[in-house]
Coordinates of C-alpha atoms in Angstrom, one line a residue:
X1 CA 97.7 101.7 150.9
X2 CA 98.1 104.6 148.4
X3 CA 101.4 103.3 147.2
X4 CA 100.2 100.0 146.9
X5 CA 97.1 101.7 144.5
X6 CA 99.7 103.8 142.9
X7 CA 101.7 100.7 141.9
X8 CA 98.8 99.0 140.4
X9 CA 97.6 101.5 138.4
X10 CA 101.1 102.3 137.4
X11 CA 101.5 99.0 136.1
X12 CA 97.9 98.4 134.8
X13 CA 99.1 101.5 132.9
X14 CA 102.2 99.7 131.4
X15 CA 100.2 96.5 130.8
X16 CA 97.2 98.1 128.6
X17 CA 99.8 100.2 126.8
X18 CA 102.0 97.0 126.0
X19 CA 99.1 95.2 124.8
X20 CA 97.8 98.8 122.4
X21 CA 101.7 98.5 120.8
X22 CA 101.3 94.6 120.0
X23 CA 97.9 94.5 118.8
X24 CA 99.2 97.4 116.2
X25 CA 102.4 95.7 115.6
X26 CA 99.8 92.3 114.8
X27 CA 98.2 95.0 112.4
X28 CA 100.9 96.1 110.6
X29 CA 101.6 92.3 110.6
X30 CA 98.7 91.7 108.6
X31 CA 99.0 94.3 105.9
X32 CA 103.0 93.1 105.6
X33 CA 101.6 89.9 104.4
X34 CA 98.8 90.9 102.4
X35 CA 101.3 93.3 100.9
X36 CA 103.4 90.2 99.7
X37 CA 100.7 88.0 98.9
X38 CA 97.6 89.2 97.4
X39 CA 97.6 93.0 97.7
X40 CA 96.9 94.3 93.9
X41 CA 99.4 96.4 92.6
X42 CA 97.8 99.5 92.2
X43 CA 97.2 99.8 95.9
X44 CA 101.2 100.0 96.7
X45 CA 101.0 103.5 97.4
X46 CA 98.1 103.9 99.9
X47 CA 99.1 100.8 101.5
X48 CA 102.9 102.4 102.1
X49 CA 100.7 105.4 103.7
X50 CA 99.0 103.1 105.8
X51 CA 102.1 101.4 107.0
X52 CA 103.2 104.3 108.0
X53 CA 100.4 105.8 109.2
X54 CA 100.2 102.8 112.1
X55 CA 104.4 102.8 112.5
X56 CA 103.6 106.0 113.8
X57 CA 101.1 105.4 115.9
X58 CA 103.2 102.3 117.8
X59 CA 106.0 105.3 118.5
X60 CA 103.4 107.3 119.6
X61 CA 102.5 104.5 122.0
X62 CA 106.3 103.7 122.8
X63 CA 107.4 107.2 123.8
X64 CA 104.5 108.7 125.1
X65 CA 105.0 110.5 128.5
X66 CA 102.3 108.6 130.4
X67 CA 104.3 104.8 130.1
X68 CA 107.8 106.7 130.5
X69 CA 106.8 108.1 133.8
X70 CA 105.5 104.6 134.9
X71 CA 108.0 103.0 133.9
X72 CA 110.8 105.2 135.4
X73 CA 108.3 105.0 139.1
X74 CA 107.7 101.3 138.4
X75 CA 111.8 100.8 138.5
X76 CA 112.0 101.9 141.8
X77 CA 109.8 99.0 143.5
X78 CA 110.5 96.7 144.5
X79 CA 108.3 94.0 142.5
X80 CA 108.2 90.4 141.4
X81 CA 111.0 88.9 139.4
X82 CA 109.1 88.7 136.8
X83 CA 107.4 92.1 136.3
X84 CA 110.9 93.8 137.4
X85 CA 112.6 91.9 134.0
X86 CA 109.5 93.0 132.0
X87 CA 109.9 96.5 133.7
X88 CA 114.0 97.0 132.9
X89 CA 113.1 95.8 129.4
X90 CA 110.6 97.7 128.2
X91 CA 112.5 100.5 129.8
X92 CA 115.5 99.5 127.4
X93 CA 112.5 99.4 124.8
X94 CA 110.8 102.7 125.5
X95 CA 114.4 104.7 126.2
X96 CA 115.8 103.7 122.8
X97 CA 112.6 104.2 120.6
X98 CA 112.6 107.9 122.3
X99 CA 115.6 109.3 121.2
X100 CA 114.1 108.5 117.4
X101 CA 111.5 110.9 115.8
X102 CA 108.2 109.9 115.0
X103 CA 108.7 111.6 111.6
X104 CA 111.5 109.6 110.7
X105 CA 109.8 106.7 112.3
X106 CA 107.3 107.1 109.3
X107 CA 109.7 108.1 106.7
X108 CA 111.5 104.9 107.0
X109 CA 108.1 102.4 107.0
X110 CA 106.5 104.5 103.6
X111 CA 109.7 104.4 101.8
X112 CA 110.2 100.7 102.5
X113 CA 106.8 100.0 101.5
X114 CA 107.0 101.9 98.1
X115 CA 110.9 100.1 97.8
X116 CA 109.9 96.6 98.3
X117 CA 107.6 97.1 94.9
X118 CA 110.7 98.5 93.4
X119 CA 112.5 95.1 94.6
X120 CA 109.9 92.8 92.9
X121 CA 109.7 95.2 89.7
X122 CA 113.6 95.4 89.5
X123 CA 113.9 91.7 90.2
X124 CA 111.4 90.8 87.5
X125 CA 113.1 93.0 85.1
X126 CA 116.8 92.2 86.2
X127 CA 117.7 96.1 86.4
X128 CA 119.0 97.1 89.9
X129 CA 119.0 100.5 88.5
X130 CA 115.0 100.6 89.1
X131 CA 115.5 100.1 93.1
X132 CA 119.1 101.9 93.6
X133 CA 117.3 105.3 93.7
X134 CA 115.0 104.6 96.7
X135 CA 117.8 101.9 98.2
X136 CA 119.9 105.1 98.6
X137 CA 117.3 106.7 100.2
X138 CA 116.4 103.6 102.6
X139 CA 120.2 103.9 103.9
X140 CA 120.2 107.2 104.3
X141 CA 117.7 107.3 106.2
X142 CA 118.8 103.9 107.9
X143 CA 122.1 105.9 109.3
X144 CA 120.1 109.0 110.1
X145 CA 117.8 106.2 112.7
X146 CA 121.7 104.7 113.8
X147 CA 123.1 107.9 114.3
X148 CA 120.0 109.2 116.8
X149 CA 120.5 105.8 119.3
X150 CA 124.0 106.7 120.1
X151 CA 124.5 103.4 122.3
X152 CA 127.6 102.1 120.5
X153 CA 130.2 103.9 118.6
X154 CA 129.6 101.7 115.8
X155 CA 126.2 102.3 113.9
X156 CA 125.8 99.5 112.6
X157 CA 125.5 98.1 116.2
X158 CA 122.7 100.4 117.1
X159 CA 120.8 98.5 113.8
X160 CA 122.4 95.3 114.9
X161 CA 120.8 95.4 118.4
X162 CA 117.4 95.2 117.0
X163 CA 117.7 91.9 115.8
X164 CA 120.1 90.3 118.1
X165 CA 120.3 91.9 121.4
X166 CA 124.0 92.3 123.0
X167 CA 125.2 91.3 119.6
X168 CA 128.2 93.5 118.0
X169 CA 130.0 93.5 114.6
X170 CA 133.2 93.1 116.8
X171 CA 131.6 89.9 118.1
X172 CA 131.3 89.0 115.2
X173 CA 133.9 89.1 113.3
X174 CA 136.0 86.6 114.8
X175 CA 133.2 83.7 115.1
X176 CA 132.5 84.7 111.3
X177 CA 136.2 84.4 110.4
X178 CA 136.7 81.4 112.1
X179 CA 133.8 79.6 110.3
X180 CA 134.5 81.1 106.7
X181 CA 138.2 79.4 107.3
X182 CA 136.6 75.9 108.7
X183 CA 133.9 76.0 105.6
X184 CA 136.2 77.1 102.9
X185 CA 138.8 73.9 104.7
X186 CA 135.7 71.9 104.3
X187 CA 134.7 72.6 100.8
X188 CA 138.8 72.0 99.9
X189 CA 138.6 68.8 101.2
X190 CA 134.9 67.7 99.2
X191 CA 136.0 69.3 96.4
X192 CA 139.2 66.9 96.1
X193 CA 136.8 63.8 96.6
X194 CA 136.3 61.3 93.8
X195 CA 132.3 61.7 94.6
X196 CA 132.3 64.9 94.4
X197 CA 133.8 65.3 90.9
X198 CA 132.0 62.3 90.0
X199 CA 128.4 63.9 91.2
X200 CA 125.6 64.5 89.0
X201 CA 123.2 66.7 89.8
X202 CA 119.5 65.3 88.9
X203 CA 117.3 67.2 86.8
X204 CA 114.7 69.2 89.0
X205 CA 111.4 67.3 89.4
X206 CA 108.6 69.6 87.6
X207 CA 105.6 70.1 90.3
X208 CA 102.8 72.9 89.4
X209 CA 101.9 75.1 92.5
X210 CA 99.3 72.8 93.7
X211 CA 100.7 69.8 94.4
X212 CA 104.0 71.2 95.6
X213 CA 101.6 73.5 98.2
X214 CA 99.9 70.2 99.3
X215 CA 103.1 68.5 99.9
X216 CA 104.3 72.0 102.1
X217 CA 100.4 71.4 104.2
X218 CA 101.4 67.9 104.3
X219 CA 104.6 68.1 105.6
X220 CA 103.3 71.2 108.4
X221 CA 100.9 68.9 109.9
X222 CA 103.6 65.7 110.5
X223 CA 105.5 68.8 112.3
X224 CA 102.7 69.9 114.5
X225 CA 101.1 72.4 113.3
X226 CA 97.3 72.8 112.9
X227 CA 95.1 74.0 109.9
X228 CA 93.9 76.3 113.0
X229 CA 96.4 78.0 113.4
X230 CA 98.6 79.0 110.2
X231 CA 97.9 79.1 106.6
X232 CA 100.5 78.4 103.3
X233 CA 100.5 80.7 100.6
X234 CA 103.1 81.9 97.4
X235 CA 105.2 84.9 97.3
X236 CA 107.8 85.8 95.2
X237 CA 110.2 85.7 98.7
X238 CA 109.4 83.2 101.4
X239 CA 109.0 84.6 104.9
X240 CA 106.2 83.7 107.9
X241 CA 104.4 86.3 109.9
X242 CA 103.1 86.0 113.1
X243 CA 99.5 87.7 113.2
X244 CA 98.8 86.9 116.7
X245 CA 99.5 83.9 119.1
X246 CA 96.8 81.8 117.2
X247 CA 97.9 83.1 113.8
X248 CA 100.4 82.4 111.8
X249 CA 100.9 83.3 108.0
X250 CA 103.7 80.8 106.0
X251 CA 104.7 81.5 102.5
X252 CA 107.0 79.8 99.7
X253 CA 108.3 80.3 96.2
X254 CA 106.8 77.9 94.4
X255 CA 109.6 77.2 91.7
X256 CA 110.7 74.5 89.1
X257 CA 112.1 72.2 91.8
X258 CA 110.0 70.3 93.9
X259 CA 112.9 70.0 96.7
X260 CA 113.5 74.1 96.8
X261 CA 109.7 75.0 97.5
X262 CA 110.0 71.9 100.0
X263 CA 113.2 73.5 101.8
X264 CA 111.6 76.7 102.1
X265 CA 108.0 75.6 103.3
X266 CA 109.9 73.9 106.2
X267 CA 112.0 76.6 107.2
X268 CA 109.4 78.9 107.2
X269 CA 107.2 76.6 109.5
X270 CA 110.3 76.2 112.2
X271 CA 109.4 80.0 112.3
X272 CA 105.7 79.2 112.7
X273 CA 106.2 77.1 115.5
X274 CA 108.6 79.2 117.5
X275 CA 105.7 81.8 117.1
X276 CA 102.8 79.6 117.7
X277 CA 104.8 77.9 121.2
X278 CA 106.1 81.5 122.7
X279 CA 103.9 81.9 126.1
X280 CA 100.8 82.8 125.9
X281 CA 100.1 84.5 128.9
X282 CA 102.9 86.7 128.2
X283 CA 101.1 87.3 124.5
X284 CA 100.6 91.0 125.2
X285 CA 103.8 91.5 126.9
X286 CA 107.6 92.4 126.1
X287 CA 108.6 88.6 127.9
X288 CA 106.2 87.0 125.5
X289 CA 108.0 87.4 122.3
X290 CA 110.9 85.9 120.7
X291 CA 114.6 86.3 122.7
X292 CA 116.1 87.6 119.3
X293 CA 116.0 86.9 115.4
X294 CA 118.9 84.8 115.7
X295 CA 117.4 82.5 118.0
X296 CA 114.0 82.6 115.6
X297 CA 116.2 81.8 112.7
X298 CA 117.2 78.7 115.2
X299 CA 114.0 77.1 114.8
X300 CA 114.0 77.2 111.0
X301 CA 117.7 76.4 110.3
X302 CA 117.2 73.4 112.8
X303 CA 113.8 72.1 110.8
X304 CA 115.0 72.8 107.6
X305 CA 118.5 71.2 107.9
X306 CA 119.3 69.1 110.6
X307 CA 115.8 67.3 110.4
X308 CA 114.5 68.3 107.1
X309 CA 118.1 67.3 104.9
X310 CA 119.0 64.3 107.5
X311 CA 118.4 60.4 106.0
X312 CA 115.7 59.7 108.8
X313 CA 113.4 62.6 107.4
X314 CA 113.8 61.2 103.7
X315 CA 113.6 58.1 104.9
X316 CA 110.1 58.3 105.8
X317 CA 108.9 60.9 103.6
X318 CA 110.8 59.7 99.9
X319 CA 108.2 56.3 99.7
X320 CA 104.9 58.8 100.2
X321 CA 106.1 61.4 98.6
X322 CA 107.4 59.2 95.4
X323 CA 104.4 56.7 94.8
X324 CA 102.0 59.8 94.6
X325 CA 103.9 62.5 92.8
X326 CA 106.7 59.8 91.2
X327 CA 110.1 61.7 92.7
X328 CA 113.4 61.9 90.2
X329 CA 115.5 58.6 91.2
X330 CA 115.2 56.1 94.0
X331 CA 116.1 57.1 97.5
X332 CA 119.6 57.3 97.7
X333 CA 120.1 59.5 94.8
X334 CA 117.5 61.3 96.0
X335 CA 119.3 62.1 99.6
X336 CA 122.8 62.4 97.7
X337 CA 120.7 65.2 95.5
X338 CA 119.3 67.0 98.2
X339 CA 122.6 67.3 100.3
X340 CA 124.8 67.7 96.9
X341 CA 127.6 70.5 97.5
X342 CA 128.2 72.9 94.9
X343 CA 128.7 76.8 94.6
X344 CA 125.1 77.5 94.3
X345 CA 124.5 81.5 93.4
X346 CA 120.8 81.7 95.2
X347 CA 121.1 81.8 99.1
X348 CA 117.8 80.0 99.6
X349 CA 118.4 77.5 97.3
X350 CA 122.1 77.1 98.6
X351 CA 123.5 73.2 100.3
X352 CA 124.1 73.8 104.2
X353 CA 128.2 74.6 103.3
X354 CA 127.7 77.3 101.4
X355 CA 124.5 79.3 102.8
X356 CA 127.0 81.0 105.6
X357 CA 129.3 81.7 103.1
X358 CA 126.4 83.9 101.7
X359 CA 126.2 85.7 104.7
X360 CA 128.9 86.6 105.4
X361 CA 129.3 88.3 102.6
X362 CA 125.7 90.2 102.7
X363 CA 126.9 91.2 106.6
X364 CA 130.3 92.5 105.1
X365 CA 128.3 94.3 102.4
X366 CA 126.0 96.1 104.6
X367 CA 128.3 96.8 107.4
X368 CA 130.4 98.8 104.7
X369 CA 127.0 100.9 103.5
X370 CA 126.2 101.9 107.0
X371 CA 129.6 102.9 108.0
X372 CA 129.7 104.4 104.4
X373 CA 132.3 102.8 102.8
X374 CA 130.3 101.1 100.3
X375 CA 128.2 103.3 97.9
X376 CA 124.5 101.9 96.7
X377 CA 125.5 102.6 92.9
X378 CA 128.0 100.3 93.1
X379 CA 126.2 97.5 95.1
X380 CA 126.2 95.4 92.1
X381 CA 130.2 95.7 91.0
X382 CA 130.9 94.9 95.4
X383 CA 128.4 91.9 95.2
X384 CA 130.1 90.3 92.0
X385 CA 133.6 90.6 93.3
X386 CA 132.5 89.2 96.7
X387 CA 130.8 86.5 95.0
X388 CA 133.7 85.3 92.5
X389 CA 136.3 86.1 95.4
X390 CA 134.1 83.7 98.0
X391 CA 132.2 81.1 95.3
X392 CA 134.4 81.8 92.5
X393 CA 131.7 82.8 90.6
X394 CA 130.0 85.4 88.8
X395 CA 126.4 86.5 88.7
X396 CA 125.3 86.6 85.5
X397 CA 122.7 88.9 86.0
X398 CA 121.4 91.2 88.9
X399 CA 118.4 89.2 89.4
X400 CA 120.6 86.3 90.6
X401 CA 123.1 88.3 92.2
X402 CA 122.6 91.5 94.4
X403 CA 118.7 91.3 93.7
X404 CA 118.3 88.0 95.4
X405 CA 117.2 89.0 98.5
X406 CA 114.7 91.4 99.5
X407 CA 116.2 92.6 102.9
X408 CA 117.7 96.0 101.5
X409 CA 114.8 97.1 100.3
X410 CA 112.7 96.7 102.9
X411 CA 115.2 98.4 105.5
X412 CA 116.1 95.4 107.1
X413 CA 120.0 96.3 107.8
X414 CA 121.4 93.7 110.9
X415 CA 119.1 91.0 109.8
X416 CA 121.5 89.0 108.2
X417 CA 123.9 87.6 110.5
X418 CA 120.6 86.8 112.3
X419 CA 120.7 83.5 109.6
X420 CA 124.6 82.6 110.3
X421 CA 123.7 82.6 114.2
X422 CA 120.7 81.2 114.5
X423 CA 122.4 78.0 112.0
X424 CA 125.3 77.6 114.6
X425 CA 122.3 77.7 117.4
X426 CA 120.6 75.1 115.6
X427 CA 123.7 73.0 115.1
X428 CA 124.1 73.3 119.1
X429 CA 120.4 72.6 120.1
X430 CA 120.5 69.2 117.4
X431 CA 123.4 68.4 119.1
X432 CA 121.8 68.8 122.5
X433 CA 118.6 67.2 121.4
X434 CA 120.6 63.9 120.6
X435 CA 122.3 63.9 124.2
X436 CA 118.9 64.5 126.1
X437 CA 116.8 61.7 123.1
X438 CA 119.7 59.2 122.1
X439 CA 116.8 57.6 119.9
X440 CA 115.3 60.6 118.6
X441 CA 116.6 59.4 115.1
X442 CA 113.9 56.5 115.6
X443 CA 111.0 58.4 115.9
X444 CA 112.4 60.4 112.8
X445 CA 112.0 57.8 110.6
X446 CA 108.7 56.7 111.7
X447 CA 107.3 60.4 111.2
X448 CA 106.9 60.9 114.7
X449 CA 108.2 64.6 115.5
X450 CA 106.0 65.0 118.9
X451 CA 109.5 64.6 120.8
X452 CA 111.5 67.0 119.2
X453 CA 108.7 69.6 119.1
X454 CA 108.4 69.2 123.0
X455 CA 112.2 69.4 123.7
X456 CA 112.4 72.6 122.1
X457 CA 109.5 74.3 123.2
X458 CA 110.3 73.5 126.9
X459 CA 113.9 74.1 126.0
X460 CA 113.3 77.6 124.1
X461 CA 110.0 78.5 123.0
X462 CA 108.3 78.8 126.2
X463 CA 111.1 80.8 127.4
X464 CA 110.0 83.7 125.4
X465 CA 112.5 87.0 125.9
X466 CA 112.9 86.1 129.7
X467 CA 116.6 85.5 128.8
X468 CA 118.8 86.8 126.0
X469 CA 119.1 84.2 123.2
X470 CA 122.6 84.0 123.9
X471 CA 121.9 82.7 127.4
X472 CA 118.9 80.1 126.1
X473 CA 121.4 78.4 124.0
X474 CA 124.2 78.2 127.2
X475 CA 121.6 76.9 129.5
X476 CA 120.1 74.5 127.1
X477 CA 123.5 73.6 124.8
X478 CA 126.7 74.3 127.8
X479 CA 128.2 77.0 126.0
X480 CA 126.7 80.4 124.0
X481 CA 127.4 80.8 120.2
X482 CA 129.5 78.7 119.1
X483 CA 130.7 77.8 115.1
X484 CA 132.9 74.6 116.2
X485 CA 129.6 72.8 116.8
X486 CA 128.5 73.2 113.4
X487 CA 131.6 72.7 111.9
X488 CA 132.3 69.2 113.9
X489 CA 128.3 68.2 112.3
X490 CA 129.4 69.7 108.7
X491 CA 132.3 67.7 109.3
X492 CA 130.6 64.1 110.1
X493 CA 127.4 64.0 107.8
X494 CA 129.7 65.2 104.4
X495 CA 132.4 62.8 105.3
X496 CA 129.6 60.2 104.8
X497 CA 128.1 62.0 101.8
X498 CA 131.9 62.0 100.7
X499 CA 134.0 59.8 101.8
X500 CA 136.1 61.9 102.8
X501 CA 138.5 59.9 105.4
X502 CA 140.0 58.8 102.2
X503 CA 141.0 62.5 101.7
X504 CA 144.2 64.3 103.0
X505 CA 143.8 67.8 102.4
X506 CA 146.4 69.4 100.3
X507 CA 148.7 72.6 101.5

């Protein structure tokens, strides 16, 4: 009877402290997107101290002796299938978190706080020399966290694993070769096409913020979502925030084309949605939150392309969305716009073809600053090369070149692939989708997305981290990550933009 007391307070213990960690994490939530959104610009500096202030009290939480000890008793029951996964993950959690000071732990989140306001000041001015200084700083201290995990000879794997559990840049960098060559074979073969050299790409429709932030609410309810639950707001880089399992915070960059802030508002409620569908009785818990980034990045990939680009979307939405805010063209020069292949510079603002392309080289580019072969002071010079040897272009400036993104700044080294992965996933799950709902097009074009919502939170948001992402995808798609599934969908929809069985691809 005293065992079976000991066991239940043990893991009452490691329920109460899980719960502590995630209502801080929610907290630090909140001030991330009131950082991005509203917070005057004045308050950057107490607001880094607060960050930090709370980054160190989760470590606190995650190391302290009291949920170590239960933990290591707790993995010597034997419990429930379920609590026993939850146990040998937050173990994982708790082990790795350890080995990392709490001092450094607060370093990192002040410095990343004060740097993203360097990002948005050396953006605005185009002058990466205003950010380099802390940016060196932020990988410094970046390889100083990589070097203290010491679970892979390769540090940027211990950053890596963050994101994307079990994922490795020696993983990757076949998968990512292998779909560079079938884009770049791709792009050869709608470059030759007569409608690509004959395409002309339609002025951007002018919206002011207003209307294009009521098309973004209108376009979140057809999905699902409820006024309840999630808000819309502007920020200079789009991203979505998970406050709580009721609460979820959306942005976009409202800019001069109407279809841009569109693209973005959708990707950034597939996030919402993932975040909004994870289980709820696991909110509190490890097993309650998302299997891995790449698997989050699924969820927006999937809305914002393979639904949100496709003819059945536009189909529906181009006669509403025309007769009240008079759209540039009739419908199918609107679609042919909207999936219209060229090398665009901006990531976010790139056709599906390219947008990989784009990351790979930001994962090549960080890769070489954590294993130090790449130097922050000459981040700009490596981005431009990269960009004319891949796009054949240059960046004209550093706003539109290595200031695009605000990753770096914020410390967010192994995020990227995270966007290259979770598109392949989302190639796979469409794929799947159209196996399991043959008509699922149908209910597309009548503005009915109930179906597809369902499917995927039955198929991988309910999940939560039960399995690794990896395994999600095999058990709902046949196979793990794969890039031959996107290629073969790449392949069929630009044919038809294209015409491209009249093409034989040059030697």
């Amino acid at each position: 009877m005293q065992i079976d007391n000991d066991l239940a307070k043990n893991l009452e213990l490691v329920y109460s402290y899980q719960k502590e960690i995630f209502v801080l994490q929610q907290t630090l939530a909140l001030l991330g997107w009131d950082e991005r959104t509203y917070m005057p610009k004045k308050a950057a500096e107490s607001r880094a101290e607060q960050n930090a202030f709370i980054e160190g009290l989760i470590h606190e939480k995650i190391t302290s002796e009291k949920l170590y000890t239960a933990l290591e008793t707790l993995k010597k029951e034997r419990l429930e299938n379920k609590e026993a996964l939850m146990i040998e993950k937050l173990h994982k959690e708790v082990l790795r978190a350890r080995k990392i000071p709490k001092e450094l732990v607060e370093e990192i989140a002040k410095i990343a706080s004060i740097a993203y306001n360097s990002w948005i000041k050396a953006k605005e001015e185009s002058n990466f020399s205003i950010l380099a200084p802390v940016l060196e700083k932020i990988v410094e201290l970046k390889i100083k966290k990589a070097k203290c995990i010491i679970s892979s000879n390769c540090l940027y794997d211990n950053l890596l694993d963050y994101y994307e559990e079990g994922m490795t840049a020696e993983k990757l960098r076949p998968i990512f070769e292998k779909l560079k060559a079938g884009l770049k074979e791709l792009l050869k073969r709608i470059e030759n096409s007569e409608n690509y050299k004959n395409q002309k790409i339609m002025p951007d429709k002018i919206l002011e913020a207003r209307p294009q932030l009521e098309l973004a609410r209108e376009l979140a309810k057809s999905m699902g979502l409820s006024e309840d639950n999630f808000r819309i707001d502007t920020t200079e880089h789009p991203f979505s925030t998970k406050i709580s399992s009721e609460d979820v915070r959306i942005t976009t960059n409202v800019r001069k084309g109407v279809f841009n802030s569109l693209s973005s508002s959708i990707h950034e409620m597939g996030h919402a949605l993932y975040s909004l569908n994870l289980p709820k009785e696991d909110a509190y818990n490890i097993l309650g939150q998302e299997a891995s980034t790449g698997l989050h990045e699924s969820q927006s990939r999937f809305w914002e392309n393979m639904i949100g680009l496709g003819r059945p979307f536009w189909e529906y939405f181009f006669p509403k969305f025309n007769s009240k805010y008079n759209l540039q063209g009739n419908f199918e020069e609107w679609y042919q716009d909207i999936n219209a292949v060229f090398p665009g510079k901006i990531r976010i603002e790139s056709d599906e073809i390219h947008y990989c392309l784009h990351i790979i080289l930001r994962f090549e580019i960080e890769l070489g600053l954590i294993e130090g072969k790449i130097k922050v002071k000459d981040l700009p010079k490596v981005w431009n090369e990269k960009m004319k040897e891949i796009f054949g272009y240059t960046p004209k400036n550093d706003r539109e070149g290595v200031l695009q993104d605000v990753h770096w700044s914020t410390g967010e080294f192994g995020y990227f692939p995270t966007y290259a992965i979770g598109t392949i996933y989302a190639a796979q799950l469409y794929d799947s989708i159209k196996r399991d709902i043959p008509n699922i097009g149908g209910d597309i074009f009548q503005g009915n997305f109930s179906r597809i919502s369902e499917w995927l939170t039955k198929k991988v948001h309910i999940r939560g981290s039960k399995l690794l992402a990896d395994d999600i995808i095999k058990n709902t798609c046949g196979s793990g990550l794969n890039p031959e599934v996107f290629l073969e969908y790449l392949n069929k929809k630009y044919s038809e933009i294209y015409d491209l069985e009249k093409i034989k691809t040059s030697n």
